[in-house]
Coordinates of C-alpha atoms in Angstrom, one line a residue:
M1 CA 12.3 18.4 -12.2
L2 CA 12.0 16.9 -8.9
I3 CA 13.3 17.8 -5.6
L4 CA 13.1 14.9 -2.4
L5 CA 13.6 16.5 1.0
P6 CA 13.1 14.6 4.2
P7 CA 10.8 16.4 7.0
S8 CA 13.0 18.4 10.1
E9 CA 12.8 16.6 13.0
G10 CA 11.5 18.9 14.6
K11 CA 7.9 21.2 13.3
T12 CA 5.4 24.6 14.3
S13 CA 2.2 24.1 15.3
H14 CA -0.3 25.7 15.5
A15 CA -3.3 26.5 17.9
E16 CA -5.8 27.3 15.2
G17 CA -6.5 26.1 12.5
A18 CA -8.7 22.6 10.4
A19 CA -7.6 19.2 11.0
F20 CA -5.7 17.3 8.2
D21 CA -8.2 16.3 5.2
I22 CA -6.4 12.0 4.5
N23 CA -8.4 12.9 0.7
G24 CA -6.9 16.3 0.4
L25 CA -3.3 15.0 0.4
S26 CA -1.2 14.6 -2.6
F27 CA -0.8 11.6 -3.6
P28 CA -4.3 10.4 -3.4
E29 CA -2.7 6.0 -3.8
L30 CA -1.3 6.4 -0.6
V31 CA -4.3 7.2 1.9
T32 CA -4.6 3.3 2.7
E33 CA -1.0 3.9 3.8
R34 CA -1.6 6.5 6.0
S35 CA -4.5 5.2 7.6
L36 CA -2.0 2.2 9.6
V37 CA 0.8 3.9 10.0
L38 CA -1.2 6.4 12.1
A39 CA -3.2 4.3 13.1
A40 CA 0.4 1.9 14.6
L41 CA 1.7 6.2 15.8
A42 CA -1.1 6.2 18.2
E43 CA -1.1 3.0 19.6
V44 CA 2.2 3.2 20.0
S45 CA 2.0 6.5 21.4
A46 CA -0.3 5.7 24.3
R47 CA 2.3 3.0 25.8
E48 CA 5.0 3.4 28.7
D49 CA 7.1 2.6 26.6
A50 CA 6.3 5.0 24.1
M51 CA 9.7 7.8 23.9
E52 CA 12.1 4.1 23.7
V53 CA 10.1 3.1 21.1
L54 CA 9.9 5.9 19.0
G55 CA 13.5 7.0 19.8
V56 CA 13.4 10.1 21.5
G57 CA 13.5 11.5 24.8
A58 CA 12.0 13.0 27.5
S59 CA 11.8 16.7 26.5
L60 CA 9.2 14.7 23.8
A61 CA 6.5 13.1 26.4
K62 CA 4.1 16.1 24.6
E63 CA 5.3 15.9 21.2
V64 CA 4.5 12.1 21.7
A65 CA 1.0 12.4 23.2
R66 CA 0.5 14.4 20.4
N67 CA 0.4 11.7 18.3
I68 CA -2.7 10.0 19.8
T69 CA -4.7 12.5 18.7
L70 CA -3.5 14.2 14.7
H71 CA -6.8 14.1 13.7
T72 CA -8.3 17.0 15.8
E73 CA -4.5 18.7 15.6
P74 CA -4.8 22.6 13.7
A75 CA -3.1 21.4 10.8
A76 CA -1.6 24.0 8.2
Q77 CA 0.8 23.4 4.8
A78 CA 3.5 21.7 5.3
H79 CA 6.0 24.3 4.2
D80 CA 4.9 26.5 7.8
I81 CA 5.0 22.9 9.9
Y82 CA 7.8 21.7 9.1
S83 CA 11.1 23.5 10.5
G84 CA 14.6 22.9 11.6
V85 CA 17.5 24.6 9.6
L86 CA 17.3 22.6 5.9
F87 CA 14.0 24.6 6.0
E88 CA 14.8 27.3 7.3
A89 CA 18.3 28.5 5.2
L90 CA 15.4 27.5 2.6
N91 CA 12.4 29.7 4.7
Y92 CA 9.7 29.4 2.0
A93 CA 8.1 32.5 3.5
S94 CA 10.9 35.1 1.8
L95 CA 10.4 34.1 -1.5
D96 CA 8.2 35.3 -4.2
T97 CA 5.5 35.0 -5.7
A98 CA 6.1 32.3 -8.8
A99 CA 9.5 31.3 -7.0
Q100 CA 6.8 29.4 -4.3
Q101 CA 5.0 28.1 -6.8
R102 CA 7.5 26.3 -8.5
A103 CA 8.3 25.3 -4.8
D104 CA 4.9 23.7 -4.6
D105 CA 4.6 22.2 -7.7
S106 CA 9.0 20.8 -7.3
I107 CA 9.1 19.5 -3.9
I108 CA 8.1 15.6 -2.1
V109 CA 9.3 16.1 0.9
V110 CA 9.2 11.4 2.0
S111 CA 8.0 11.2 5.6
A112 CA 7.8 9.0 7.9
L113 CA 3.7 9.1 8.1
W114 CA 3.7 9.9 5.4
G115 CA 4.6 9.0 2.3
A116 CA 5.2 11.7 0.7
V117 CA 3.8 15.4 0.6
R118 CA 3.7 18.8 -1.5
F119 CA 3.8 21.5 0.3
G120 CA 0.7 22.6 -0.2
D121 CA -0.4 19.6 1.8
R122 CA -1.8 20.6 5.7
I123 CA -1.4 18.6 8.0
P124 CA -0.4 18.9 11.6
P125 CA 2.8 18.1 13.7
Y126 CA 4.2 14.9 14.7
R127 CA 6.9 13.1 16.2
L128 CA 7.9 10.0 14.1
S129 CA 11.1 8.8 12.1
M130 CA 11.8 7.0 9.4
S131 CA 14.0 4.9 11.4
A132 CA 12.0 3.8 13.9
K133 CA 10.1 0.4 13.8
L134 CA 6.5 0.7 13.8
E135 CA 3.3 -2.9 15.0
P136 CA 2.8 -4.0 12.8
L137 CA 4.2 -2.6 9.8
G138 CA 8.4 -3.1 10.8
K139 CA 10.7 -0.7 10.5
L140 CA 9.2 2.3 8.7
A141 CA 11.5 2.9 5.6
S142 CA 11.1 -0.4 4.7
W143 CA 7.8 -0.5 5.0
W144 CA 7.8 2.9 2.9
K145 CA 10.1 2.3 0.3
K146 CA 8.2 -0.9 -1.9
R147 CA 4.8 1.2 -1.7
L148 CA 6.7 4.7 -2.8
T149 CA 8.6 3.7 -5.7
P150 CA 5.4 3.1 -8.3
V151 CA 4.0 6.4 -6.2
L152 CA 6.6 8.7 -7.5
D153 CA 8.4 6.6 -9.9
E154 CA 5.4 7.9 -11.5
V155 CA 5.6 11.7 -10.6
A156 CA 9.0 11.0 -11.8
G157 CA 8.6 10.7 -15.3
N158 CA 11.8 11.3 -16.8
Q159 CA 12.5 14.3 -14.4
L160 CA 15.9 15.1 -12.9
I161 CA 15.2 14.0 -9.2
V162 CA 18.0 15.9 -7.3
D163 CA 17.5 14.2 -4.1
A164 CA 18.3 16.4 -1.3
R165 CA 17.4 13.6 1.7
S166 CA 20.2 12.1 4.7
S167 CA 20.1 8.4 4.0
T168 CA 17.7 7.9 6.7
Y169 CA 14.9 8.9 4.0
A170 CA 16.8 8.3 0.7
A171 CA 16.3 4.1 1.8
A172 CA 12.3 4.4 1.5
Y173 CA 13.0 5.3 -1.7
K174 CA 15.1 5.1 -4.6
P175 CA 14.4 6.4 -7.5
S176 CA 14.2 4.5 -10.6
N177 CA 15.0 7.1 -13.1
V178 CA 18.2 7.8 -14.2
N179 CA 17.9 11.1 -14.2
S180 CA 18.8 11.5 -10.5
V181 CA 20.7 13.2 -8.8
A182 CA 21.9 12.9 -4.4
V183 CA 23.2 16.6 -2.6
N184 CA 26.5 15.3 -0.7
V185 CA 27.9 19.1 1.0
F186 CA 31.8 18.7 2.6
Q187 CA 33.7 21.6 3.7
M188 CA 37.2 21.7 3.7
R189 CA 39.0 21.2 7.8
N190 CA 42.9 21.4 7.7
G191 CA 43.2 20.4 3.4
T192 CA 40.6 18.1 3.4
P193 CA 36.9 17.5 2.7
K194 CA 34.9 16.0 5.2
V195 CA 31.3 15.2 6.5
V196 CA 29.5 18.2 7.4
S197 CA 26.5 17.2 8.5
H198 CA 24.6 19.9 10.5
F199 CA 26.1 22.4 8.0
A200 CA 25.1 19.9 5.1
K201 CA 21.2 20.3 5.9
H202 CA 21.3 23.8 5.3
T203 CA 23.5 23.7 2.4
R204 CA 21.1 21.6 1.3
G205 CA 18.4 23.8 1.8
E206 CA 20.4 26.6 -0.4
V207 CA 20.6 24.5 -2.6
A208 CA 16.4 24.8 -2.9
R209 CA 15.8 27.7 -2.6
F210 CA 18.3 28.5 -6.0
L211 CA 16.8 25.9 -7.5
I212 CA 13.2 26.9 -7.2
Q213 CA 14.4 30.4 -7.4
Q214 CA 15.3 30.1 -11.7
Q215 CA 12.6 30.4 -14.1
A216 CA 13.7 27.3 -16.0
A217 CA 14.9 24.0 -13.7
P218 CA 17.8 22.0 -14.8
Q219 CA 16.9 19.2 -16.9
N220 CA 19.1 17.0 -16.0
P221 CA 22.4 16.0 -14.0
E222 CA 25.3 18.1 -16.6
Q223 CA 22.6 20.8 -16.4
L224 CA 22.6 21.1 -12.2
L225 CA 25.6 21.0 -12.2
A226 CA 26.5 24.0 -14.4
L227 CA 24.7 26.2 -12.6
A228 CA 24.9 25.2 -9.1
Q229 CA 28.9 26.1 -10.4
T230 CA 27.8 29.4 -10.7
K231 CA 27.8 30.1 -7.3
W232 CA 29.3 26.9 -4.8
D233 CA 32.4 24.3 -6.0
A234 CA 31.2 21.7 -7.4
Q235 CA 32.1 18.1 -9.1
L236 CA 29.4 15.7 -10.4
V237 CA 30.5 11.9 -9.4
E238 CA 29.1 9.0 -9.7
D239 CA 29.7 6.5 -6.9
K240 CA 27.5 2.5 -6.1
K241 CA 24.9 4.5 -5.2
G242 CA 24.7 6.4 -8.4
L243 CA 25.3 10.2 -9.8
A244 CA 26.0 13.1 -6.8
L245 CA 26.4 16.2 -6.9
N246 CA 29.2 16.9 -4.7
I247 CA 28.9 20.8 -3.3
L248 CA 32.4 21.7 -1.2
L249 CA 32.3 24.6 1.0
A250 CA 35.6 27.0 2.0
E251 CA 36.7 26.0 5.5
D252 CA 36.0 29.7 5.9
H253 CA 32.4 29.3 5.2
Q254 CA 29.5 31.2 6.2
F255 CA 26.1 29.6 7.3
T256 CA 23.7 32.6 6.7
T257 CA 19.8 32.1 6.7
A258 CA 18.1 33.3 3.5
K259 CA 16.0 36.7 4.3

């Protein structure tokens, strides 16, 4: 089983630690592509219009400035760098050793800067969204798609792919594998299921945590559904985008972080 996650917008910085090694990251086939994005990002981040190009507010000026010196910034494992709602719900640090190993083996974070990384990869904090357009590369989702597809399709093989990415990051890679299921989250509001974007991130983090806690991973969409239904009100549906696991939360659902 592979679990695809988006990165968090916010990143946790570390005061100490060696810089990242581009040749030490997972998916070494992407070294050249990563170098191109790093260079384009550094150039844009040094410009006067950097905030506008990267689509961020003035409060993130320090994070944008850090993009210029990523080669010397302290790096840490990806599960320590990515923070935010989804990763708080997943709460890697609280997992037992076996579950952490399953997370390291099965989770892939699709990234605007790195293309794709695993939890054990050492990276620095950065500020770049997949929705950004960097010259001379163009829109990153489109640029990465043709480069990520052959690499991740080969890694996936016939494994079940549980796709818990947001639409922005899903645009950068569409699995060719028919054994792939997207995770959608709805909450009842006045008797009607509604998309809840903030809490969808939290629930997707809970789903990822739940799956990597299982000693035996589901092998197909039907097994995934059966497993999910032991914890949530869930349905397996098919739409124009493919198969999806729809999780329906009750109106009074409470969101908590795993301890």
